[in-house]
mmCIF file of C-alpha atoms and ligand atoms in Angstrom:
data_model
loop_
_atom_site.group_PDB
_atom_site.id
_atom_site.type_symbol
_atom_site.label_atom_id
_atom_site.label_comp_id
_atom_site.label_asym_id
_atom_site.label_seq_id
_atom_site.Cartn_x
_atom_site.Cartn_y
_atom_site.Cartn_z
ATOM 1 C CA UNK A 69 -47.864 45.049 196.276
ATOM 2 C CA UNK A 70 -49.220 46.617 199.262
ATOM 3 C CA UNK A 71 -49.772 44.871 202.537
ATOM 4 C CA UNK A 72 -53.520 44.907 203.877
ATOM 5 C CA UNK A 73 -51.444 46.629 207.284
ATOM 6 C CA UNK A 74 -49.629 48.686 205.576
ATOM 7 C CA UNK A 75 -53.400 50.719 205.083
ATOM 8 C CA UNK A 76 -53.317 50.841 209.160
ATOM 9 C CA UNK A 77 -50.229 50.910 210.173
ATOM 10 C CA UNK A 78 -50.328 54.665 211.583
ATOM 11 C CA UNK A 79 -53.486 53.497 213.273
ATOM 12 C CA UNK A 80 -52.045 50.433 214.794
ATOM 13 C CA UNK A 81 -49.106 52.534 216.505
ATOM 14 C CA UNK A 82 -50.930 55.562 217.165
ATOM 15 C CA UNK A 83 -54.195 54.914 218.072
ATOM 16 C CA UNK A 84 -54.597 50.583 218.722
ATOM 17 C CA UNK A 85 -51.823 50.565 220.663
ATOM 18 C CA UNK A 86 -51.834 54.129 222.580
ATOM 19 C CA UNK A 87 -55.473 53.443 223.513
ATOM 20 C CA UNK A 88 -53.803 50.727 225.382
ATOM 21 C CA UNK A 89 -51.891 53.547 227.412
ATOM 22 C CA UNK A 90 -49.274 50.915 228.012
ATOM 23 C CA UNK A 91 -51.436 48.225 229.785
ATOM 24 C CA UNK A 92 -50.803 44.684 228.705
ATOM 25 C CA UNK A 93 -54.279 43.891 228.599
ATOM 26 C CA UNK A 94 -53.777 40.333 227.352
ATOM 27 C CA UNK A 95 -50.896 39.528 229.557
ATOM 28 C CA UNK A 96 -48.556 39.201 226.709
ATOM 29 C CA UNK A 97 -45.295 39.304 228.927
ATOM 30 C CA UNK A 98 -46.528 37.003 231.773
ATOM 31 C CA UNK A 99 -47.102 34.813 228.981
ATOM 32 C CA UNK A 100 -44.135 35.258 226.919
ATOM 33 C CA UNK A 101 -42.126 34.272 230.211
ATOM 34 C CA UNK A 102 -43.561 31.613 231.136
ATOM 35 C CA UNK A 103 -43.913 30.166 227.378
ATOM 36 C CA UNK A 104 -40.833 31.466 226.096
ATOM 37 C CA UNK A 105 -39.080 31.909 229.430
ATOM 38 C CA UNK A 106 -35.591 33.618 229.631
ATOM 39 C CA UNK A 107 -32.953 33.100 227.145
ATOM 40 C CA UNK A 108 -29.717 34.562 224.627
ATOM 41 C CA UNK A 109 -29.031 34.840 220.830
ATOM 42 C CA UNK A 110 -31.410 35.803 218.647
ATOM 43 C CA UNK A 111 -35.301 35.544 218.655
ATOM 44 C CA UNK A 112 -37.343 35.477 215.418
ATOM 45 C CA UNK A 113 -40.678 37.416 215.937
ATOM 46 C CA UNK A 114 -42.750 36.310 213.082
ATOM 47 C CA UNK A 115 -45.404 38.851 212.230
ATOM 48 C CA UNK A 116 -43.537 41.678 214.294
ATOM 49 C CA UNK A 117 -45.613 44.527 213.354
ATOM 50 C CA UNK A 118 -44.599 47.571 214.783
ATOM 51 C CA UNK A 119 -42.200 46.121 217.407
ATOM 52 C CA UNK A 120 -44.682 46.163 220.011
ATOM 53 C CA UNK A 121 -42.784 42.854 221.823
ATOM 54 C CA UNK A 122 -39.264 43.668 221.480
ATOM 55 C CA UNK A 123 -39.132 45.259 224.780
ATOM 56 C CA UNK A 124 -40.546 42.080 225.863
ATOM 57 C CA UNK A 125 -38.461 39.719 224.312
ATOM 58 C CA UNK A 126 -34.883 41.545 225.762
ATOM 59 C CA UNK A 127 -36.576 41.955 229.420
ATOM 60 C CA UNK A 128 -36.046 37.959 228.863
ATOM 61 C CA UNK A 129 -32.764 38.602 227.859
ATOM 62 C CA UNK A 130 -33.309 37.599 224.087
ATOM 63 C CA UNK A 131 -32.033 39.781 221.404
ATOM 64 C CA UNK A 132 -35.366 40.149 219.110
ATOM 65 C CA UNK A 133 -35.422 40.138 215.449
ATOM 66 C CA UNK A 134 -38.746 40.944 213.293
ATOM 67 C CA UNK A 135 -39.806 39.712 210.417
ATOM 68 C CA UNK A 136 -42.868 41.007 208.380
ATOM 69 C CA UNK A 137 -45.136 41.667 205.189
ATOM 70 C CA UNK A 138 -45.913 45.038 206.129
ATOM 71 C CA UNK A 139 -43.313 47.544 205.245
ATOM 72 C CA UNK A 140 -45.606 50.033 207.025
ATOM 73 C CA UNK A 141 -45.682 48.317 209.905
ATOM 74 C CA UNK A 142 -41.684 47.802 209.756
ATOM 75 C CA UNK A 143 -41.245 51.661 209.817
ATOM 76 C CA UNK A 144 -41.916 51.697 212.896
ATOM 77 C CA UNK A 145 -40.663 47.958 214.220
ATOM 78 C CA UNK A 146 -37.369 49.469 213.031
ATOM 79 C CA UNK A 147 -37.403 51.820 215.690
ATOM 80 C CA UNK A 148 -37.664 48.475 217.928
ATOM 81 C CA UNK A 149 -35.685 45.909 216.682
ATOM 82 C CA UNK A 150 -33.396 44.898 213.910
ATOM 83 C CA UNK A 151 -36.131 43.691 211.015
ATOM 84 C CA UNK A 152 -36.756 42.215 207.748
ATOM 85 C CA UNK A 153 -39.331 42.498 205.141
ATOM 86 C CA UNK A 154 -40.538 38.658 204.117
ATOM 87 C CA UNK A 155 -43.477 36.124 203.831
ATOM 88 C CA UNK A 156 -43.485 34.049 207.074
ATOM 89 C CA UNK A 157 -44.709 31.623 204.331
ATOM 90 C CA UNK A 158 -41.396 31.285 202.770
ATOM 91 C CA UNK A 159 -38.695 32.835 205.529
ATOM 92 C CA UNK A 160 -35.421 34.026 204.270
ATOM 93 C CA UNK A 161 -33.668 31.688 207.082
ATOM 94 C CA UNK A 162 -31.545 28.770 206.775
ATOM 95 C CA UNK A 163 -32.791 25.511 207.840
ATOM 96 C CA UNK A 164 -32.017 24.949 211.537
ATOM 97 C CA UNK A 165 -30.494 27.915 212.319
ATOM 98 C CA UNK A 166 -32.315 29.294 215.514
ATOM 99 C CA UNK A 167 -33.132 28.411 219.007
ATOM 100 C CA UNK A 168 -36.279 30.130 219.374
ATOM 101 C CA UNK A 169 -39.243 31.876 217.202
ATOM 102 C CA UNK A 170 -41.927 33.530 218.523
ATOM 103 C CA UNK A 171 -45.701 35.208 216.652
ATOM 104 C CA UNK A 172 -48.140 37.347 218.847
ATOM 105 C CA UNK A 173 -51.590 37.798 217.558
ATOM 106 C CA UNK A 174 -50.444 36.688 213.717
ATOM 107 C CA UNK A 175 -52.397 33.482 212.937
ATOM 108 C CA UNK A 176 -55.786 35.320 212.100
ATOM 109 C CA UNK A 177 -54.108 37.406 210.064
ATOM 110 C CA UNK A 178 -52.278 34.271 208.061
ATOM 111 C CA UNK A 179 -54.967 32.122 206.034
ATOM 112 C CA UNK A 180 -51.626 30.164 205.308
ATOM 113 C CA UNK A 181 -50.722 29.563 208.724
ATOM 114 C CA UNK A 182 -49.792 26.276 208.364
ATOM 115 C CA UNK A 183 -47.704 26.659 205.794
ATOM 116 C CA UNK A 184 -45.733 29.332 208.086
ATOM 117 C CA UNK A 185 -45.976 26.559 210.659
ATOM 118 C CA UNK A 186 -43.932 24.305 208.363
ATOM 119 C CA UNK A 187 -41.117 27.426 207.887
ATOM 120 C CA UNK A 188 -40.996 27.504 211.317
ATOM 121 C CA UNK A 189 -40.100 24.091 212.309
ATOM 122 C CA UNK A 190 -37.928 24.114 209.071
ATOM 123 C CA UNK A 191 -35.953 26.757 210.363
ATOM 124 C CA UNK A 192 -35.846 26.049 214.324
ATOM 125 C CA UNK A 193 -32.687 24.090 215.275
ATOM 126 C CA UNK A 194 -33.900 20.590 216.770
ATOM 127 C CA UNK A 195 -35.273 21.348 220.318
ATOM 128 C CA UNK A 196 -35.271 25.014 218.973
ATOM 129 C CA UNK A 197 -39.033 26.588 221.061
ATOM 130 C CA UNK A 198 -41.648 28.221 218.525
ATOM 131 C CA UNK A 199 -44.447 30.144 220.941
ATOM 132 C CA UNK A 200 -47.605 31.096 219.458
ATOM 133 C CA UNK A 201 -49.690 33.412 220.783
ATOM 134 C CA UNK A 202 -52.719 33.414 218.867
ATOM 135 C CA UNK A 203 -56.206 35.343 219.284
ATOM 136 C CA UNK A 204 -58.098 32.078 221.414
ATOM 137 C CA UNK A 205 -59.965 30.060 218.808
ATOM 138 C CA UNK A 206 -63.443 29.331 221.370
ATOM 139 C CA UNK A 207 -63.427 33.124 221.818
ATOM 140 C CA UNK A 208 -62.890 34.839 218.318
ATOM 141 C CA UNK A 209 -64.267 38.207 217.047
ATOM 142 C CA UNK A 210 -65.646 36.747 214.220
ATOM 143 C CA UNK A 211 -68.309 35.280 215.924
ATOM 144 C CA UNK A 212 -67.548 36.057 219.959
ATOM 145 C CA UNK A 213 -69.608 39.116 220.679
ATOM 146 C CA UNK A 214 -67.606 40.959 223.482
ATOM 147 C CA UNK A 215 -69.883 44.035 223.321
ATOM 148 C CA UNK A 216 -70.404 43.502 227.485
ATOM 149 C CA UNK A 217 -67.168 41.679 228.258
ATOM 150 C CA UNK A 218 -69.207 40.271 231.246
ATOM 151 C CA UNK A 219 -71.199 38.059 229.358
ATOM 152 C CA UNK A 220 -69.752 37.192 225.907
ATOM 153 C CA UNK A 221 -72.346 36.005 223.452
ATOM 154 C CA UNK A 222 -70.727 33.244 221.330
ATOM 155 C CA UNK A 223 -73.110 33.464 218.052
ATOM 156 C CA UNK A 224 -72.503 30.638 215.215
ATOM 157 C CA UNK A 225 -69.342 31.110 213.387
ATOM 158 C CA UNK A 226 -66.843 28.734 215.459
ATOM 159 C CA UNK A 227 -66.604 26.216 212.756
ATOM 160 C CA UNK A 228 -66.699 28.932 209.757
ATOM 161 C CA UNK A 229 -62.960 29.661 208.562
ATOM 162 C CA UNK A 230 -63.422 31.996 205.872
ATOM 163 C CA UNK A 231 -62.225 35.585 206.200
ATOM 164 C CA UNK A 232 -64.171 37.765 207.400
ATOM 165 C CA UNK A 233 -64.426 41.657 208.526
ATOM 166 C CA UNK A 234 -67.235 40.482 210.502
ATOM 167 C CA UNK A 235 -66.738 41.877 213.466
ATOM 168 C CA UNK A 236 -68.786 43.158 216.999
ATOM 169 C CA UNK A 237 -66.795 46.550 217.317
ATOM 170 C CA UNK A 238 -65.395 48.920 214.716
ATOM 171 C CA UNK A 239 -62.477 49.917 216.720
ATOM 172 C CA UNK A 240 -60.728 46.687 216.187
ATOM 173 C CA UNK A 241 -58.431 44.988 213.661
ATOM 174 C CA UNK A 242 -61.198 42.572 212.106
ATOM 175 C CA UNK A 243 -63.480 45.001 210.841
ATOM 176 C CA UNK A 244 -60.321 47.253 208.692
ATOM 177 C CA UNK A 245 -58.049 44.150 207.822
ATOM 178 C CA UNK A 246 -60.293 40.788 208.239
ATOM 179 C CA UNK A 247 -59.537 37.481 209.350
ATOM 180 C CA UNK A 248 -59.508 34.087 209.069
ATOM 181 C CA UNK A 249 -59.937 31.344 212.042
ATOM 182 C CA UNK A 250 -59.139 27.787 212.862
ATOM 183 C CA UNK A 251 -61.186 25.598 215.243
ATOM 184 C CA UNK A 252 -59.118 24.880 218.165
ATOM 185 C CA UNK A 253 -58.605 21.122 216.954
ATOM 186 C CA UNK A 254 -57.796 22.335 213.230
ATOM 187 C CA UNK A 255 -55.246 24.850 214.856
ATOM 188 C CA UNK A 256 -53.374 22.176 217.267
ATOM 189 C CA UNK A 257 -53.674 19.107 214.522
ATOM 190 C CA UNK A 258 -51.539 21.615 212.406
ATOM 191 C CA UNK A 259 -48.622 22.428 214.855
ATOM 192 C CA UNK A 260 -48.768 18.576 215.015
ATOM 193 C CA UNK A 261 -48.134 18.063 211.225
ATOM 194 C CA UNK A 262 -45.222 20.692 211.196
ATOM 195 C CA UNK A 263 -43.494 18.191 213.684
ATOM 196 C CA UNK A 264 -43.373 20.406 216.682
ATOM 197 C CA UNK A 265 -44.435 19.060 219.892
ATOM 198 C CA UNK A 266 -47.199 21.046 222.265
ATOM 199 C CA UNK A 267 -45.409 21.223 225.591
ATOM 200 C CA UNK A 268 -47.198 23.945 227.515
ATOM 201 C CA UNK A 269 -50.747 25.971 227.643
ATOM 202 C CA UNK A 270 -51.579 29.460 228.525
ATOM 203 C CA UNK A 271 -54.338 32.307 228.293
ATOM 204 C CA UNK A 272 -54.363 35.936 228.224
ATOM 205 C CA UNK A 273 -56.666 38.296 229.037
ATOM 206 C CA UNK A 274 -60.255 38.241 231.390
ATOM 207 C CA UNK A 275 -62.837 37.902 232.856
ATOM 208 C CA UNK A 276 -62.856 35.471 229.427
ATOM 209 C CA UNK A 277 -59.449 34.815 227.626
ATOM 210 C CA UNK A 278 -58.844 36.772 224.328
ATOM 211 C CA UNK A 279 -55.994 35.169 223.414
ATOM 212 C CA UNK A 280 -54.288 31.038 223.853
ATOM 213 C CA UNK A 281 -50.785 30.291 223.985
ATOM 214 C CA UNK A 282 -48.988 27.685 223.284
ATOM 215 C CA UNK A 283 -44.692 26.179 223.746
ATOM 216 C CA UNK A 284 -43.895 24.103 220.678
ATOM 217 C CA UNK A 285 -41.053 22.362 220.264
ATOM 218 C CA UNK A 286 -39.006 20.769 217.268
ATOM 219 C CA UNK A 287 -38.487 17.326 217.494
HETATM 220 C C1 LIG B 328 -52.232 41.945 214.513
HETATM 221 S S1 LIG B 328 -50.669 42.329 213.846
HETATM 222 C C2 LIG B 328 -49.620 41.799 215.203
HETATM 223 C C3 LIG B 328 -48.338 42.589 215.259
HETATM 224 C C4 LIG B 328 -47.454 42.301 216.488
HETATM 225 N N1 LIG B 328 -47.062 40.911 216.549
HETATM 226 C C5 LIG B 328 -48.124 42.732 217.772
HETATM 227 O O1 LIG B 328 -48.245 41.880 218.689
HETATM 228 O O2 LIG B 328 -48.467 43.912 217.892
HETATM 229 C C6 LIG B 328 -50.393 41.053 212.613
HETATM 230 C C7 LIG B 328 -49.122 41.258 211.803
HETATM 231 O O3 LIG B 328 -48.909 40.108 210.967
HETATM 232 C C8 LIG B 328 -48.363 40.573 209.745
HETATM 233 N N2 LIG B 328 -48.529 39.556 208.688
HETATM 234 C C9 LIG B 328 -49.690 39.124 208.145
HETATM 235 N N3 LIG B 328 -49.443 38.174 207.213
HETATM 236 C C10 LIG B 328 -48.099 38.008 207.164
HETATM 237 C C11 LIG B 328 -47.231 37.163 206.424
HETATM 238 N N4 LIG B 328 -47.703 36.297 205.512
HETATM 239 N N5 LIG B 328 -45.903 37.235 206.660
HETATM 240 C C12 LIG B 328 -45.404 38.098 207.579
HETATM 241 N N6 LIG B 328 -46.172 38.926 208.307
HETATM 242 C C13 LIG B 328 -47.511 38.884 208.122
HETATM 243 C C14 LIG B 328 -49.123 41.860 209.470
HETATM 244 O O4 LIG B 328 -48.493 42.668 208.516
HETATM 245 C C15 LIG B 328 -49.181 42.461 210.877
HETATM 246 O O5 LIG B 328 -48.099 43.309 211.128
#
C-alpha cells in the first residue's frame, strides 16, 4: 500500500520546504521550546515526515526518533533521525515507555486522530508531555482563504470535517493530499478523552496564526 505522501514526498523536501529557504515561518522552534521545553532520552515525533524537526528537537537537547506511514517521506527523515515505518494509530511502543512525544502539522492529515491520541497517552509514561502542533482549527485551509494574508476571509466550512482537497492555493499540501478538520472544541474534548491534561497554549505564525499548540500531559 502506498502512502498518499509517499506521491509528494520529493515535493515536500525539495520544493515545500526549500521555498521556505530555511525560515520558520510558523515559529515551530519558539514553540517547540516553550511547549516541549528542554529535555534527554528519547523523543517520539509522530508523523515525522522528512525529519524537518529533528534539528529542533536536539537544539533542546532531546534525542529525536520518527515514526511514520510514508516510507517516502522516511527516505529522507532517515537522513535526520533514527525512524520507523508504523500507523500512529497502532504504535509499535510499549505501554508507558517514554517521557515525551511530539506531532507537527499531523492531525489534518489523520482522520483517526483520536485514535492516535489514545496510542499516545497509552504509550507516554505517567506525567510523560505529548505536544501537538496542529494546523489552528479557526484558521484552516479548507475553508480560511489566505489569498491576502492581510485580511483572511473565513468562508463556511468551520464545522464541516470531511476531507477535503478544497483548498485557496495550489501550492499547498491540501489541494495534492487533502484533509480532514476538527472544530476547536471537537479537537480539545478529544485530548480530554485520551486522559491527557491541556497544560499550556501557543500559536504560530502572523499577522493571523496558521497553526495552535498545545502541552498535554498523562495523568
Ligand atoms: C504535513 S506532513 C508533516 C511532516 C513533519 N511533521 C513536518 O513538520 O514537516 C504530515 C505527515 O504525517 C504522516 N502521516 C499521515 N497519517 C499518518 C499515520 N496514520 N501514521 C503515521 N504518519 C502519518 C504523513 O505521511 C506525513 O509525513
Amino acid at each position: 500500500m502506498r502512502a498518499r505522501y509517499d506521491d509528494i514526498a520529493d515535493w515536500y523536501e525539495h520544493d515545500f520546504l526549500a521555498a521556505q529557504q530555511g525560515a520558520d515561518l510558523l515559529e515551530l522552534a519558539r514553540l517547540l521550546a516553550d511547549l516541549l521545553g528542554p529535555g534527554s532520552g528519547p523523543c517520539l515525533e509522530i508523523g515525522c515526515g522528512t525529519g524537518a524537526n529533528a534539528g529542533r528537537l536536539r537544539a533542546l537537547g532531546w534525542t529525536p526518533v520518527g515514526l511514520d506511514i510514508s516510507w517516502g517521506m522516511l527516505g529522507h527523515a532517515s537522513a535526520r533521525m533514527p525512524v520507523t515505518q508504523g500507523d500512529a494509530e497502532c504504535l509499535p511502543i510499549a505501554d508507558g515507555s517514554l517521557a515525551a512525544v511530539v506531532t507537527v502539522l499531523t492531525h489534518t492529515d489523520m482522520p483517526g486522530y483520536p485514535a492516535v491520541l489514545r496510542e499516545v497517552s497509552r504509550v507516554l509514561r505517567p506525567g510523560g508531555v505529548f505536544v501537538h502542533l496542529g494546523v489552528h482549527p479557526c484558521f484552516c485551509g479548507g475553508f480560511a482563504d489566505r489569498s491576502d494574508p492581510a485580511a483572511i476571509v473565513i468562508n463556511p466550512g468551520y464545522r464541516d470535517t470531511q476531507w477535503t482537497t478544497a483548498s485557496w492555493t495550489a501550492n499547498g499540501l491540501r489541494d495534492k493530499v487533502g484533509a480532514t478538520h476538527l472544530p476547536l472544541p471537537d479537537l480539545l474534548n478529544e485530548f480530554l478523552a485520551a486522559g491527557l491534561v491541556l497544560e499550556r497554549f501557543g500559536e504560530g505564525g502572523s499577522p493571523t496564526p496558521v497553526l495552535l499548540g498545545m502541552r498535554t500531559r498523562k495523568e
